[in-house]
Coordinates of C-alpha atoms in Angstrom, one line a residue:
M245 CA -1.5 -12.8 -5.9
L246 CA -0.5 -9.8 -3.9
V247 CA 2.6 -10.3 -1.7
L248 CA 3.1 -7.7 1.1
G249 CA 5.6 -7.2 3.9
R250 CA 4.0 -6.2 7.1
K251 CA 5.3 -5.6 10.6
P252 CA 3.5 -6.3 13.9
G253 CA 0.7 -3.8 14.4
Q254 CA 0.3 -3.2 10.6
Y255 CA -2.7 -4.5 8.7
V256 CA -4.4 -5.0 5.4
V257 CA -8.0 -4.2 4.6
I258 CA -9.9 -6.3 1.9
N259 CA -13.1 -4.9 0.4
E260 CA -13.6 -2.6 3.5
K261 CA -14.9 -5.6 5.4
I262 CA -12.0 -7.9 6.2
I263 CA -9.0 -6.8 8.3
I264 CA -5.9 -8.9 8.5
K265 CA -3.5 -7.7 11.1
V266 CA 0.0 -9.0 12.0
I267 CA 0.1 -9.3 15.8
K268 CA 3.4 -11.2 16.2
S269 CA 6.4 -12.1 14.1
E270 CA 9.5 -13.9 15.3
E271 CA 12.0 -16.3 13.7
G272 CA 9.9 -17.6 10.9
H273 CA 6.6 -17.7 13.0
L274 CA 3.8 -15.3 12.2
R275 CA 0.5 -14.7 14.0
L276 CA -2.4 -13.1 12.2
A277 CA -5.6 -11.7 13.6
I278 CA -8.5 -11.8 11.0
E279 CA -11.6 -9.7 11.5
A280 CA -14.5 -10.4 9.1
P281 CA -18.3 -10.4 9.0
K282 CA -19.8 -13.6 10.5
D283 CA -21.2 -14.6 7.1
I284 CA -17.7 -15.0 5.7
S285 CA -16.1 -18.4 6.4
I286 CA -12.4 -18.5 7.4
V287 CA -10.7 -21.8 7.1
R288 CA -7.0 -22.7 7.6
G289 CA -5.4 -23.9 4.4
E290 CA -4.3 -27.3 5.8
L291 CA -7.9 -28.1 6.6
L292 CA -8.9 -27.5 3.0
N293 CA -6.1 -29.7 1.7
Q294 CA -7.4 -32.7 3.8
E295 CA -10.5 -33.0 1.7

């Protein structure tokens, strides 16, 4: 697992196809924007744990 610190406006690129950008960060709350090809499924972790 890779752990990074990022500030709002900074981003991480995975395999030149997926961009994860921090768009807001305040008092323990974090908002991410994820840009990926349509054929890649993005699912929130809590939804996976329900199964």
